[in-house]
Coordinates of C-alpha atoms in Angstrom, one line a residue:
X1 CA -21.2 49.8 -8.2
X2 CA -24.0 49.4 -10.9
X3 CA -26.6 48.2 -10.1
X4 CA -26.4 45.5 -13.3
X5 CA -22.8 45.1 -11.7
X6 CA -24.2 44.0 -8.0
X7 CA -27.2 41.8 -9.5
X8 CA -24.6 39.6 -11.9
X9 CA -22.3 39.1 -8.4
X10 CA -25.2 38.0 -6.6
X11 CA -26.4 35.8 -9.2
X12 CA -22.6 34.1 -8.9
X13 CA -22.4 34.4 -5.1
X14 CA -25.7 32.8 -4.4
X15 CA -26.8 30.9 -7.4
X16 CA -29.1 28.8 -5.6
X17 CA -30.6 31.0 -3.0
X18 CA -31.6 33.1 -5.9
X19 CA -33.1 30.5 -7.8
X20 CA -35.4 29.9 -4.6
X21 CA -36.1 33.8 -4.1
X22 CA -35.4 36.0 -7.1
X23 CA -36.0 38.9 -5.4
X24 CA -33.2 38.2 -2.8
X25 CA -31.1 41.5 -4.1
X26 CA -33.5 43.8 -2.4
X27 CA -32.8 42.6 0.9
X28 CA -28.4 43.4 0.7
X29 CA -27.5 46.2 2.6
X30 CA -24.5 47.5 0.6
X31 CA -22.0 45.6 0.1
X32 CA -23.6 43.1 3.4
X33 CA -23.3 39.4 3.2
X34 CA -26.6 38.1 2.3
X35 CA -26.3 35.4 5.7
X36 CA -25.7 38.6 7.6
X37 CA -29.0 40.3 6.8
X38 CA -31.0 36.9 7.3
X39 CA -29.2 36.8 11.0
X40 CA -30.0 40.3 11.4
X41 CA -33.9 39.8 10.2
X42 CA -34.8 35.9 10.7
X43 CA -38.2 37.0 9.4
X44 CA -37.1 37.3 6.1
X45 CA -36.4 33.1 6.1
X46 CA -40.2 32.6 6.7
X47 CA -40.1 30.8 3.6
X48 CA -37.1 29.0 3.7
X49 CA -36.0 28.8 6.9
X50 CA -33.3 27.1 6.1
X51 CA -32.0 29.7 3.7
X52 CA -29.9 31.5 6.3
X53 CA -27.4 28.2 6.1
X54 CA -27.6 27.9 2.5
X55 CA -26.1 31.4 2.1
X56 CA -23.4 30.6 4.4
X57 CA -22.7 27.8 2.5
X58 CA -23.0 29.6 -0.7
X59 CA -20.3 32.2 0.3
X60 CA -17.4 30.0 1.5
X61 CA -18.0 28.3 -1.8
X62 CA -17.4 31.1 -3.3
X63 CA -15.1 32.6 -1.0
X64 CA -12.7 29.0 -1.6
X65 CA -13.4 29.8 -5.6
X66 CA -12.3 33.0 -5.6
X67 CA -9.7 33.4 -3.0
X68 CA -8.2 29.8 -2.7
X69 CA -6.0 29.7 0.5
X70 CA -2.3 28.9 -0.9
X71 CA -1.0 25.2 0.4
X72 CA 2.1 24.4 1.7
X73 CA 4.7 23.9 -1.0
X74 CA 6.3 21.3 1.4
X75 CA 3.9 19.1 4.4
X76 CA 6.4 18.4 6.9
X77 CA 3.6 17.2 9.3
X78 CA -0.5 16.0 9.4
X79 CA -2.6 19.1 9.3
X80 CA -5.5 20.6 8.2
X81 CA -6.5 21.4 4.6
X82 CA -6.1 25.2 4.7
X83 CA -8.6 25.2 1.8
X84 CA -11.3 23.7 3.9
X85 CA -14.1 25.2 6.4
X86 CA -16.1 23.9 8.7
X87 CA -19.7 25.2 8.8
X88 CA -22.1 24.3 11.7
X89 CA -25.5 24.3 10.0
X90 CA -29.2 23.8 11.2
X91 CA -30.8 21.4 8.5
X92 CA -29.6 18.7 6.9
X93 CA -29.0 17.8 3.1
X94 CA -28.2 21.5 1.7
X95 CA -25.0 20.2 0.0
X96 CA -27.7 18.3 -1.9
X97 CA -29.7 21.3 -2.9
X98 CA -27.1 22.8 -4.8
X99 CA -26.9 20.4 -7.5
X100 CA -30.8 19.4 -7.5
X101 CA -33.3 21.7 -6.7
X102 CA -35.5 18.9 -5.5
X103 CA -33.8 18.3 -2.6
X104 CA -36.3 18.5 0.3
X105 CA -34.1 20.3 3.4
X106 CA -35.2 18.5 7.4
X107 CA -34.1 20.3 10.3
X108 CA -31.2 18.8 12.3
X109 CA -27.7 20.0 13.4
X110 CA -25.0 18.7 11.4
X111 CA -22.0 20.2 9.7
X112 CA -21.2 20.9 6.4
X113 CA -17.4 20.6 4.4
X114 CA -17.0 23.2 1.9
X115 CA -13.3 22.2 0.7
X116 CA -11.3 22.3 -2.4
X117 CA -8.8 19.3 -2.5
X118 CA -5.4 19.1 -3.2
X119 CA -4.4 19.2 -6.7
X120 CA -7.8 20.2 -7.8
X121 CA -9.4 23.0 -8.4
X122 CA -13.0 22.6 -8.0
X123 CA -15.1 23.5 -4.3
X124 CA -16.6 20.4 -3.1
X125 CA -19.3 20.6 -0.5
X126 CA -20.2 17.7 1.4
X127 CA -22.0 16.8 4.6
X128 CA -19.3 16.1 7.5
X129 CA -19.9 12.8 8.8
X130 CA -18.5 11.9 12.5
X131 CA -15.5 10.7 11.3
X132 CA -14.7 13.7 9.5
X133 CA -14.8 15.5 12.5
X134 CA -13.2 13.1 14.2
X135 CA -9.9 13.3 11.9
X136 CA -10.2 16.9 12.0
X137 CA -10.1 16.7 16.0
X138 CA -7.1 14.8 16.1
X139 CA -5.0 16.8 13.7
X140 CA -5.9 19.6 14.7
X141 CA -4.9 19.2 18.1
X142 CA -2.6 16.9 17.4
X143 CA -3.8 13.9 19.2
X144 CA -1.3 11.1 19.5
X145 CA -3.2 7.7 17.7
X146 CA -2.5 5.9 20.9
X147 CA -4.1 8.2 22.9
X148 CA -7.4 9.0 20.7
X149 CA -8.1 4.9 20.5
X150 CA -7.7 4.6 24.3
X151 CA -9.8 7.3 24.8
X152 CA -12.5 5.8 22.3
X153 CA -11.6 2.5 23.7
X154 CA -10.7 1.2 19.6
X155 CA -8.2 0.1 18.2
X156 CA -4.6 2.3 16.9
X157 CA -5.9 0.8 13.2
X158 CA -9.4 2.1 13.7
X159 CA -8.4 5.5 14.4
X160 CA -5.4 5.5 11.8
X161 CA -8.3 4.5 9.3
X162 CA -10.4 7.1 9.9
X163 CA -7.3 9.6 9.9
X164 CA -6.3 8.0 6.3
X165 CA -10.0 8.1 4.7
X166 CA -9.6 12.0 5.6
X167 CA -6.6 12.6 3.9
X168 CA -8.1 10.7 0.9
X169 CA -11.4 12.9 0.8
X170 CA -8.6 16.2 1.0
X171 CA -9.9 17.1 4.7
X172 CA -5.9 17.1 6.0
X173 CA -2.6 16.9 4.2
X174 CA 0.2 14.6 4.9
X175 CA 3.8 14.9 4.2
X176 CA 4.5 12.4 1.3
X177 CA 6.2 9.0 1.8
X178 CA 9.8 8.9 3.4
X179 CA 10.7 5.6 1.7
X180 CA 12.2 7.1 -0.9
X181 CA 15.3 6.6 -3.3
X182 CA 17.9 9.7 -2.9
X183 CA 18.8 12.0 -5.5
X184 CA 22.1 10.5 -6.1
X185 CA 20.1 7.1 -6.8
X186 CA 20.7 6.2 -10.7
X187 CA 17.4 6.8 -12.7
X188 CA 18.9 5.4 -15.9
X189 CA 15.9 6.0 -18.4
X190 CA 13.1 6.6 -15.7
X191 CA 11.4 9.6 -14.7
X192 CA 8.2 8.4 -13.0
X193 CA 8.3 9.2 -9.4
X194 CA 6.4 6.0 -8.5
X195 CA 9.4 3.6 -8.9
X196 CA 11.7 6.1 -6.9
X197 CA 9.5 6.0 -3.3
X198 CA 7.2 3.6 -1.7
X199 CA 3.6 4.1 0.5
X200 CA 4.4 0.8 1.9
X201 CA 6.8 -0.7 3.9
X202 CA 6.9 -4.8 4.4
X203 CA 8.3 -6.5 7.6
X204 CA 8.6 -10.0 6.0
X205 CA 8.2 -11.5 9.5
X206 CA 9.5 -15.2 9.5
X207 CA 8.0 -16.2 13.5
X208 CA 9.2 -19.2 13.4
X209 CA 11.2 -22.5 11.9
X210 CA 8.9 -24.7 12.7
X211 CA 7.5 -26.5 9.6
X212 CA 5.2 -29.0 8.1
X213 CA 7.9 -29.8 4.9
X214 CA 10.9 -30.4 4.5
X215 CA 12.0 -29.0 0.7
X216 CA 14.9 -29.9 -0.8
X217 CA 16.1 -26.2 -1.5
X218 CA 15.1 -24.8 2.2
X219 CA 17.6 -21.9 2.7
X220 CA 17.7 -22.0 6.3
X221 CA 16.9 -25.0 8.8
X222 CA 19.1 -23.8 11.6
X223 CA 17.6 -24.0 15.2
X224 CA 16.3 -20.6 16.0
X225 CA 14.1 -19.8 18.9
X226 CA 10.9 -18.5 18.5
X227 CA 10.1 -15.2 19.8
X228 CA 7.9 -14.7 23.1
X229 CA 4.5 -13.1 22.5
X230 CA 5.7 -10.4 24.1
X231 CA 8.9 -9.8 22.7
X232 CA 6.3 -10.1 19.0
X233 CA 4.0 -7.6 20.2
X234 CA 7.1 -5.3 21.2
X235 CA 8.4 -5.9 17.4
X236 CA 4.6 -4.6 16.2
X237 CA 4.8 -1.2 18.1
X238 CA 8.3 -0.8 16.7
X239 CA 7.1 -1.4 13.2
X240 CA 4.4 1.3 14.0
X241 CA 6.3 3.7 15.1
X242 CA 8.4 3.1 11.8
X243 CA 5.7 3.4 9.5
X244 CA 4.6 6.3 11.3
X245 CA 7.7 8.0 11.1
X246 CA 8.3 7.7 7.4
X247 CA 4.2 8.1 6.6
X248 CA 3.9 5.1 5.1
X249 CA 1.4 1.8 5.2
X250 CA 2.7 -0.8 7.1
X251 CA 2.2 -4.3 6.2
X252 CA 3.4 -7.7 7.9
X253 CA 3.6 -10.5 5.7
X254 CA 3.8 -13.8 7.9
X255 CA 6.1 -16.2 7.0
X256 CA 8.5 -19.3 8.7
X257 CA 9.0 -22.3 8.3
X258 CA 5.1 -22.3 8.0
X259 CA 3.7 -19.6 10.5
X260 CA 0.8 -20.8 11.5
X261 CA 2.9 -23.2 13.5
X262 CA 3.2 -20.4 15.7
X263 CA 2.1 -20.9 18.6
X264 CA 0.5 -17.3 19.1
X265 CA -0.4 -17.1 15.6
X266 CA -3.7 -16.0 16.3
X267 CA -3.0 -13.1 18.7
X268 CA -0.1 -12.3 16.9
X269 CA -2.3 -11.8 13.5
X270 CA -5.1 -10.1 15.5
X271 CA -2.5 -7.4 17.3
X272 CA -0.9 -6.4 13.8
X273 CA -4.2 -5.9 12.7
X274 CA -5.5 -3.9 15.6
X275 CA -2.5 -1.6 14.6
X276 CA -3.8 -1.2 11.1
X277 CA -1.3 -2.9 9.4
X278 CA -2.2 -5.1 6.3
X279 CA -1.6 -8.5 6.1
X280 CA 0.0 -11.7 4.6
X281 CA 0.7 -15.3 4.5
X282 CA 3.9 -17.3 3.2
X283 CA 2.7 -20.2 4.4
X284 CA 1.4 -24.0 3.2
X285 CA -1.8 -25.2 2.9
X286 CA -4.2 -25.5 6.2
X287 CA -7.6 -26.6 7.4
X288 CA -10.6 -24.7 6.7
X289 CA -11.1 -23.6 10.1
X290 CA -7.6 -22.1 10.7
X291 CA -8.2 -19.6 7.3
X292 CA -11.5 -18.9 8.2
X293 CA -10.5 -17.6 12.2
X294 CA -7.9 -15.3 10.2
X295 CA -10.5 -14.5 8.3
X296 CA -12.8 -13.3 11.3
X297 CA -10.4 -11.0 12.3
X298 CA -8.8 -9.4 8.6
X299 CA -8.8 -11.4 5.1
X300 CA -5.0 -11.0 4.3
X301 CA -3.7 -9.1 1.4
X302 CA -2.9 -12.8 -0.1
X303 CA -1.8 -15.8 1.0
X304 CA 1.4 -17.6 -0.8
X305 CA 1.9 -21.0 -1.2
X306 CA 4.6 -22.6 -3.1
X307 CA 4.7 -25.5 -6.1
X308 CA 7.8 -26.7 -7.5
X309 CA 6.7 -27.9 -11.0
X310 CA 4.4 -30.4 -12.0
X311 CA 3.1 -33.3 -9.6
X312 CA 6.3 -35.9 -9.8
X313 CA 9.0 -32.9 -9.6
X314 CA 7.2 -31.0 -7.2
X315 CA 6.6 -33.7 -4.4
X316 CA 9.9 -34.6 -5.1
X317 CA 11.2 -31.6 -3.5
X318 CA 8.4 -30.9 -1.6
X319 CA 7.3 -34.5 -0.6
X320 CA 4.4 -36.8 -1.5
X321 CA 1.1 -35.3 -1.6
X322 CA 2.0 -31.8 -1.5
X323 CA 0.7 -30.9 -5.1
X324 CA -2.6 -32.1 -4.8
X325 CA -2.8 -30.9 -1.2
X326 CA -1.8 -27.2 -2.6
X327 CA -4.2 -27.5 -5.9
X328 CA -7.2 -28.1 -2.9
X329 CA -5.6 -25.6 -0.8
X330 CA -5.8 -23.0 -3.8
X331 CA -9.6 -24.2 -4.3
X332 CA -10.5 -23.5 -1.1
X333 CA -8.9 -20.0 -1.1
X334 CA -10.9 -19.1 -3.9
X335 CA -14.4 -20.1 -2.1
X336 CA -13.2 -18.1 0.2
X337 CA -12.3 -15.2 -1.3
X338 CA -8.8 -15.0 -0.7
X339 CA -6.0 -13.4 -3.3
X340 CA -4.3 -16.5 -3.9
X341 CA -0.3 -16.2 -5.0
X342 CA 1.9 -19.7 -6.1
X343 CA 5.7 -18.7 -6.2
X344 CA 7.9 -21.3 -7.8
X345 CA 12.0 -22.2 -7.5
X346 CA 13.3 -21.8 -10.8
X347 CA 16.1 -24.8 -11.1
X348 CA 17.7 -26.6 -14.3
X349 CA 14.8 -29.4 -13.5
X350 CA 12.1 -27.6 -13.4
X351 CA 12.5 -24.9 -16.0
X352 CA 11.1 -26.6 -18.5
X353 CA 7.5 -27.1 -16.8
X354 CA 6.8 -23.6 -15.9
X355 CA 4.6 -22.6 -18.8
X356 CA 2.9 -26.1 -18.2
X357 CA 2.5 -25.1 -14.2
X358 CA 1.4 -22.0 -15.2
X359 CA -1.4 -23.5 -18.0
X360 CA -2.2 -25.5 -15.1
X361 CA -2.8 -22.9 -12.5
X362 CA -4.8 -21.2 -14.5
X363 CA -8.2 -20.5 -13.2
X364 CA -6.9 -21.6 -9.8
X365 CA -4.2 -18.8 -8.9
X366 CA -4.3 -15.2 -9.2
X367 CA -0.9 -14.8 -9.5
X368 CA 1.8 -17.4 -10.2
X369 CA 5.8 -16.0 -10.5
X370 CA 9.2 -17.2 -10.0
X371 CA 12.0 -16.7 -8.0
X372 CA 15.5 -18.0 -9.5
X373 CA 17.3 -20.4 -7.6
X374 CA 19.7 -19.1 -4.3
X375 CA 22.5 -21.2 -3.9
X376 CA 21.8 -20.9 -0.2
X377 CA 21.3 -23.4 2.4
X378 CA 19.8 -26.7 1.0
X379 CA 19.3 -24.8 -2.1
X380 CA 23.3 -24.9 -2.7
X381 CA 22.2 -29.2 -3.5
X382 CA 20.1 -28.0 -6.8
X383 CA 21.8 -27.1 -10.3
X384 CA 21.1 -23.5 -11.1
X385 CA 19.0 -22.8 -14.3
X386 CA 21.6 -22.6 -17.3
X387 CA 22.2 -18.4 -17.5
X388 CA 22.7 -19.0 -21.6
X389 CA 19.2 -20.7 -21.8
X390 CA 17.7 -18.1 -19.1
X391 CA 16.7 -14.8 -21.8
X392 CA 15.0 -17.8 -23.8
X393 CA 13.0 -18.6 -20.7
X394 CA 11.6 -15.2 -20.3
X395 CA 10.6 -14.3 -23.6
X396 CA 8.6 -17.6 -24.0
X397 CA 7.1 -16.7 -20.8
X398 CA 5.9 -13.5 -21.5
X399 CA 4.3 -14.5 -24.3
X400 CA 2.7 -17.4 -23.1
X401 CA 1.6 -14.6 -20.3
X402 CA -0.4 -12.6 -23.1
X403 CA -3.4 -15.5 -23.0
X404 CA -2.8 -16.2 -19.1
X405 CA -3.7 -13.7 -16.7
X406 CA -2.3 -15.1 -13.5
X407 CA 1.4 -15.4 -14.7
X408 CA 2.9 -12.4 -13.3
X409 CA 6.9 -11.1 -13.7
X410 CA 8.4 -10.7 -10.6
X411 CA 11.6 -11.4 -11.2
X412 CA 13.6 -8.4 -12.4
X413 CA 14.9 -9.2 -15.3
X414 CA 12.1 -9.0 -17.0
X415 CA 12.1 -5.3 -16.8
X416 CA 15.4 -5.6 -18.8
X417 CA 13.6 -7.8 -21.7
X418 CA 10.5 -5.7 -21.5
X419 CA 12.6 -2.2 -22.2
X420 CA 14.1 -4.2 -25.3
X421 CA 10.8 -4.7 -26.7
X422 CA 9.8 -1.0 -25.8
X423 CA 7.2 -2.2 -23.7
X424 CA 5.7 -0.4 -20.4
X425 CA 8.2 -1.5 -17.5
X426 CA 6.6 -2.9 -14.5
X427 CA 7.9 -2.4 -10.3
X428 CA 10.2 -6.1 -10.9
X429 CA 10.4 -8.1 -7.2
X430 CA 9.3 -5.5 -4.8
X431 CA 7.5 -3.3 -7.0
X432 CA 11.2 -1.4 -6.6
X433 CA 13.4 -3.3 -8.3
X434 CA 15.4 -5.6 -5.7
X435 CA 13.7 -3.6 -2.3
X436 CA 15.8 -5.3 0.1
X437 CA 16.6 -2.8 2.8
X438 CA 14.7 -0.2 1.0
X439 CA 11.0 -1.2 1.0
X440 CA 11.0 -4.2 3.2
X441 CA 13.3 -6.2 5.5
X442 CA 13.4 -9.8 6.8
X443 CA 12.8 -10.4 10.2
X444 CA 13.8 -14.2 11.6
X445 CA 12.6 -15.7 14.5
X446 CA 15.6 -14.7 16.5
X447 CA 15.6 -11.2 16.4
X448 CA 17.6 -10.9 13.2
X449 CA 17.1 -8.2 10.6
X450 CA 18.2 -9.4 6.6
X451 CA 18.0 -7.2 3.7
X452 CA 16.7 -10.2 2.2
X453 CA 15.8 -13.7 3.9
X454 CA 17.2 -15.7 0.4
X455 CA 20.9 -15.0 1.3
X456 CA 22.9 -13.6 4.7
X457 CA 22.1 -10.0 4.7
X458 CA 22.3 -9.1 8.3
X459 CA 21.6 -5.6 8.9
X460 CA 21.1 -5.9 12.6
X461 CA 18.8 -7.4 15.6
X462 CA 15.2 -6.0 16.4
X463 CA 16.2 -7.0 20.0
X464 CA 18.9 -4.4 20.5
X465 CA 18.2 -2.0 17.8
X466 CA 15.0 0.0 16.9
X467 CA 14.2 -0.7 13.3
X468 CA 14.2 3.0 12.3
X469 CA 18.3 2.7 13.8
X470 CA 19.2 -0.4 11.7
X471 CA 17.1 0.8 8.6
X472 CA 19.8 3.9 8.7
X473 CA 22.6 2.0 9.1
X474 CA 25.5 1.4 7.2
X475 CA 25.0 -2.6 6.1
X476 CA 21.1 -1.6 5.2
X477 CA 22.6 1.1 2.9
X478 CA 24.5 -1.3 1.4
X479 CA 21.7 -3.6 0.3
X480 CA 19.6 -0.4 -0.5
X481 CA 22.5 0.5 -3.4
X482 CA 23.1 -2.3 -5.1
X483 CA 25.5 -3.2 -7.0
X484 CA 28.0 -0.6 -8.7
X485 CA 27.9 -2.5 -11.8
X486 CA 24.0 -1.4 -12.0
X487 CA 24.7 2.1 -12.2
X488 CA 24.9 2.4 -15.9
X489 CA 21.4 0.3 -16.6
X490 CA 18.9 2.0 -18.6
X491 CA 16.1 0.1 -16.4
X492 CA 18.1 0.5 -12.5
X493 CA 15.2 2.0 -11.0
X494 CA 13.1 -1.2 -11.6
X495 CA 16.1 -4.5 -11.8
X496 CA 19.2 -4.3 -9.6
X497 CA 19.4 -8.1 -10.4
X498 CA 18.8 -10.6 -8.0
X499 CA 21.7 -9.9 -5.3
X500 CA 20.7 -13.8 -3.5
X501 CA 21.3 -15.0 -7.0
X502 CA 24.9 -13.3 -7.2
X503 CA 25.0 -14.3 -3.9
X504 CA 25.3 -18.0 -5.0
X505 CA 27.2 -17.6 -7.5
X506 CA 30.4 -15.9 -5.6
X507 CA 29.4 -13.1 -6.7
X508 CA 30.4 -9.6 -5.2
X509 CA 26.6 -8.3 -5.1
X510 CA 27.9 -4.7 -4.1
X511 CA 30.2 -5.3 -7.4
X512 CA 29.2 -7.3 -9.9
X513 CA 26.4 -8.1 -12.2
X514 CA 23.8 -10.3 -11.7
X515 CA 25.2 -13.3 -13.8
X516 CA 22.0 -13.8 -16.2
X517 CA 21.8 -9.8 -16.5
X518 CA 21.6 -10.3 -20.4
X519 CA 22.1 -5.8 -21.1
X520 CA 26.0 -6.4 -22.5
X521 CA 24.3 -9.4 -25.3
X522 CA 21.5 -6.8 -26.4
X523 CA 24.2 -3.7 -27.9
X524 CA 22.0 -0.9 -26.4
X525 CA 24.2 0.1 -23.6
X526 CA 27.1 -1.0 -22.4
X527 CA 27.9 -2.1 -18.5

């Protein structure tokens, strides 16, 4: 090799150590690694006597730029990064140095990352904090979650943090999601992976029937019991071990009747967060002191409350007071810094004041949608929006939406409207289309498990069935297809209807269309 040859690699291999000592090349012994010759003669770092981990640093970088360990094509299970070393080092701030020449090196033991991530193709070097190492212990010794937070004496969530901040920085790989659509799913005229698999799974967790109101379109006031604590704490390891299984977040959204009623609310809501799960509330409005001891523990993803129209219609269904006591409720959340959500009923008698409701809301929501009326329960007394004036509905909606920033479009069909315009589609009612069975379940107070809490969906009982058992079961796959009559849709990935809605109609929901699915008026496809 020249000796022009072996100056330009040294320059490459060692940018910065030769910026510090430009002379460096007459120390290499052959083809020696520079950190090899500095261990050999430790004199030679009189200088910098930090030098000696520098090079070492300097090296793996290049050694990661130049010979990139390959990744898995596949992750079946945590490990990790192959593309990552682990460098023990003897003064601290050298990943600094090498992108300013300022930095001032201290002595202390520390480690350094030298890593490139997934799906980049950069090296990044970082200092390794003690939660780096942490995660790195656990996977690669593969730790159980349980057992690393007893042994730490934290929580499951603590340590399942930690392991997800790793994975985020590229320090171990994951297998993807398992909540995914299968390839025989229909994609219709959608390619994007997002709308075909799900990082989060939602146990919509209805602990009890106890409630405050009594609404006019209440879908279910049958006498359930109430779960024990421990039967709900058994229900939270289950879930855990669910989302664990599939690699997914996990996330209980609380719901009733009103489920702060509860009676072990409180532990209940501080257990699922110990486990790491997010959280959030269906519930109706409550003191100041009960949202601020839920938020001691974790501030909730949002918390839902529900109007019914303007002031007269609304405590009509709802009962006297209730507006103003939710317009309050909503103030309060916002002091407190809570995501605050308003889901209305769409009926024939309270169509005509969304746009108003939503003018209304304005300022004081961050997100106000609708849910179409189930003929279900109570809800069977109400007249059903008119489907011929329904399309109408949407498009005024939408376009009222372009000046109002909290009206959101949850309900499906406004995918279907959206593709007619040619306009980006969004993830419809469970960011999934319909999600029931798929992306979440219902869970009542007596053990139950529902596709979907709006209509009877039984899928099985969380008291004789693990939920990874009834997710795979036959009724659950039902609810996960849809309906036949779907199959065709240019927009299926993100619609599927409103099976509740079919539901009240006498609809067969496995069958039959959604009866305000507007595709067959629009001549771009047929059913």
């Amino acid at each position: 090799m020249s000796t022009h040859r072996f100056e330009t690699d040294f320059r490459k291999r060692y940018p910065v150590c030769f910026e510090l000592l430009p002379d460096l090349e007459k120390y290499l012994e052959g083809d020696a690694a520079l950190s090899e010759v500095l261990d050999r003669d430790p004199e030679r770092c009189r200088r910098y006597p930090f030098i000696f981990d520098l090079a070492r640093i300097e090296e793996s970088r290049h050694r990661l730029l130049n010979s990139p360990p390959s990744l898995p094509k596949m992750v079946t299970h945590r490990m990790v990064n192959p593309a990552l070393e682990l460098l023990p080092v003897s003064w601290q701030h050298l990943p600094e140095l090498l992108s300013n020449p300022a930095t001032v090196p201290e002595s202390g033991d520390g480690y350094v990352l030298v890593l490139i991530r997934p799906g980049k193709k950069g090296v990044e070097v970082r200092n390794a904090e003690a939660r780096d190492l942490l995660a790195l212990k656990i996977v690669a010794e593969e730790i159980d979650s349980r057992k690393a937070a007893s042994e730490g004496n934290v929580t499951v969530g603590a340590i399942d943090n930690v392991l997800f901040r790793a994975e985020q920085l590229g320090l171990i790989l994951t297998p993807p999601p398992g909540i995914r659509r299968p390839p025989e799913f229909p994609k219709g005229e959608m390619d994007d992976p997002v709308f075909f698999s799900s990082s989060t799974f939602t146990l919509q967790w209805h602990i009890t029937q106890t409630c405050d109101l009594d609404c006019r379109h209440c879908y279910d006031r049958s006498d359930r019991e109430a779960m024990t604590l421990e039967q709900a704490l058994g229900v939270l390891d289950d879930l855990y071990d669910f989302c664990r299984g599939y690699h997914v977040f996990g996330q209980v959204s609380f719901s009733g009747g009103n489920p702060m009623l509860y009676p072990h609310f409180d532990r209940l809501y501080s257990e699922a967060v110990d486990r790491g799960f997010m959280t959030a509330v269906l519930g109706n409005p409550m003191p100041r002191n009960r949202i601020e001891r839920m938020l001691a523990v974790q501030k909730p993803e949002f918390y839902q409350v529900s109007l019914e129209g303007l002031k007269a219609h609304n405590d009509f269904i709802r009962g006297r007071g209730h507006y103003d006591r939710v317009l309050d409720f909503l103030k309060l959340l916002g002091e407190l810094g809570v995501y605050r959500m308003v889901m209305l009923t769409l009926t024939r008698d309270n169509m005509d004041q969304v746009l108003k409701l939503a003018d209304r809301l304005k300022g004081l929501t961050d997100l106000f949608t609708f849910n179409r009326l189930a003929s279900v329960g109570r809800g069977a007394e109400l007249s059903a929006v008119p489907i011929e004036r329904f399309p109408d509905l949407l498009a005024r909606y939408m376009d009222a939406a372009e000046t109002n920033p909290c009206m959101g479009f949850k309900d499906n069909l406004f995918n279907l409207l959206r593709w007619q315009r040619g306009l980006p589609l969004g993830g419809g009612c469970a960011g999934h289309g319909c999600g029931a069975a798929f992306n979440f379940v219902a869970l009542l107070p007596d053990g139950e498990v529902h596709a979907c809490r709006k209509m009877p969906s039984l899928i099985g009982n969380i008291y004789r069935e693990r939920l990874n058992d009834i997710y795979h079961g036959t009724s659950a796959s039902r609810y996960r297809d849809g309906s036949t009559s779907c199959s065709a849709c240019p927009v299926r990935p993100v619609c599927g209807g409103c099976p509740a809605v079919s539901y009240g109609f006498g609809r067969d929901i496995f069958n039959e269309l959604d009866p305000y699915c507007f595709r067959n008026q629009t001549g771009n496809t047929s059913a």
